[in-house]
């Protein structure tokens, strides 16, 4: 059942290109996005004033990428909440708002409670769910299924990729309905999205480089991830993935926040992984990387194939395929998922079933 792979986590990472293809291609026709959400016709989407994305764990991290994409492409304000916080903070919800719940399993107790809260207030709800017929899928006003097939490993990998896929489709759709995207730009983004499965495959093919980095990091006690903008959200997801499966203490920081406290933790040999895929922010993140390096950190950089990297800037370098900047998270997360996987294997951890964790968290 693991299809020849030693673990479900690795099998599921390798399934990402197909899962993303299944999720995206039926929803693009003639250079246009077709979401076919019965309760959310174009007129309603065009009037959406604010979006609240609510989820837990990796699904919440997907929501953070969704916020960047929706705000950049559609200029619709987006808030992202952890479901267990949202449900108890008496959130301010407007009548033209949309609450988007993201969940692989569709059974996460806090996300379900957040959905019920929004419905109880009469706010329209849209679920992005993988498991067909699950509670969240049944109770939400509308559902966009991610169609990734079963995800068995406790660590979520392919589900994150398809959640991103749906969020990008929604962002492009909203962008065109809110008059922020020209027909040409929409067409271009659609064709870029259709190319993502091949780009993700290219990222997976870089696995040998990742394995070499895993060897170097396998004995680490702490790992820090730094990035800016959407790369910061990737840092959060990478940090969660690595700590979840390898039991290494990991933290993700907005690179610009280092100076406000965290840099005091850096000493000789502390591993710091910088993610820098956005050209406009690249020099800033590199300068933060130089600062931690000057304090003895062992630095690793994840960036795209075109980024100009000074020869002695980093000890390790992982390059990801070039894609439109806005879509970079879809390829950038791949080596970081593989890194978590390989480090956990090298440390002899129970990769598919990490201690103390359940695949689906049905109690709060
Ligand atoms: O089934 P869900 O997507 O609602 O689950 C949410 C989280 O429990 C889940 O993403 C968790 O954080 C993963 N174990 C992370 O790999």
mmCIF file of C-alpha atoms and ligand atoms in Angstrom, residues 56-59 103-105 108 154-156 240-241 244 361, ligand 1:
data_model
loop_
_atom_site.group_PDB
_atom_site.id
_atom_site.type_symbol
_atom_site.label_atom_id
_atom_site.label_comp_id
_atom_site.label_asym_id
_atom_site.label_seq_id
_atom_site.Cartn_x
_atom_site.Cartn_y
_atom_site.Cartn_z
ATOM 1 C CA UNK A 56 -5.345 24.590 12.264
ATOM 2 C CA UNK A 57 -1.730 23.546 11.805
ATOM 3 C CA UNK A 58 -0.588 23.034 8.244
ATOM 4 C CA UNK A 59 -4.004 23.995 6.861
ATOM 5 C CA UNK A 103 -9.112 21.125 6.574
ATOM 6 C CA UNK A 104 -7.587 18.009 5.091
ATOM 7 C CA UNK A 105 -9.646 15.639 7.227
ATOM 8 C CA UNK A 108 -10.874 18.937 13.086
ATOM 9 C CA UNK A 154 0.350 12.340 10.204
ATOM 10 C CA UNK A 155 2.554 15.052 8.704
ATOM 11 C CA UNK A 156 0.536 16.810 6.067
ATOM 12 C CA UNK A 240 6.229 22.705 12.012
ATOM 13 C CA UNK A 241 7.061 19.855 9.656
ATOM 14 C CA UNK A 244 6.731 17.285 14.134
ATOM 15 C CA UNK A 361 -7.717 16.112 15.953
HETATM 16 O O1 LIG B 1 -7.278 17.702 8.978
HETATM 17 P P1 LIG B 1 -6.836 19.127 9.165
HETATM 18 O O2 LIG B 1 -6.264 19.713 7.939
HETATM 19 O O3 LIG B 1 -7.947 20.004 9.720
HETATM 20 O O4 LIG B 1 -5.709 19.066 10.253
HETATM 21 C C1 LIG B 1 -5.119 20.225 10.746
HETATM 22 C C2 LIG B 1 -3.853 19.937 11.518
HETATM 23 O O5 LIG B 1 -4.139 19.079 12.601
HETATM 24 C C3 LIG B 1 -2.768 19.308 10.647
HETATM 25 O O6 LIG B 1 -2.476 20.080 9.519
HETATM 26 C C4 LIG B 1 -1.475 19.118 11.460
HETATM 27 O O7 LIG B 1 -0.930 20.363 11.785
HETATM 28 C C5 LIG B 1 -0.473 18.253 10.678
HETATM 29 N N1 LIG B 1 -0.072 17.133 11.473
HETATM 30 C C6 LIG B 1 0.762 18.993 10.278
HETATM 31 O O8 LIG B 1 1.608 18.203 9.517
#
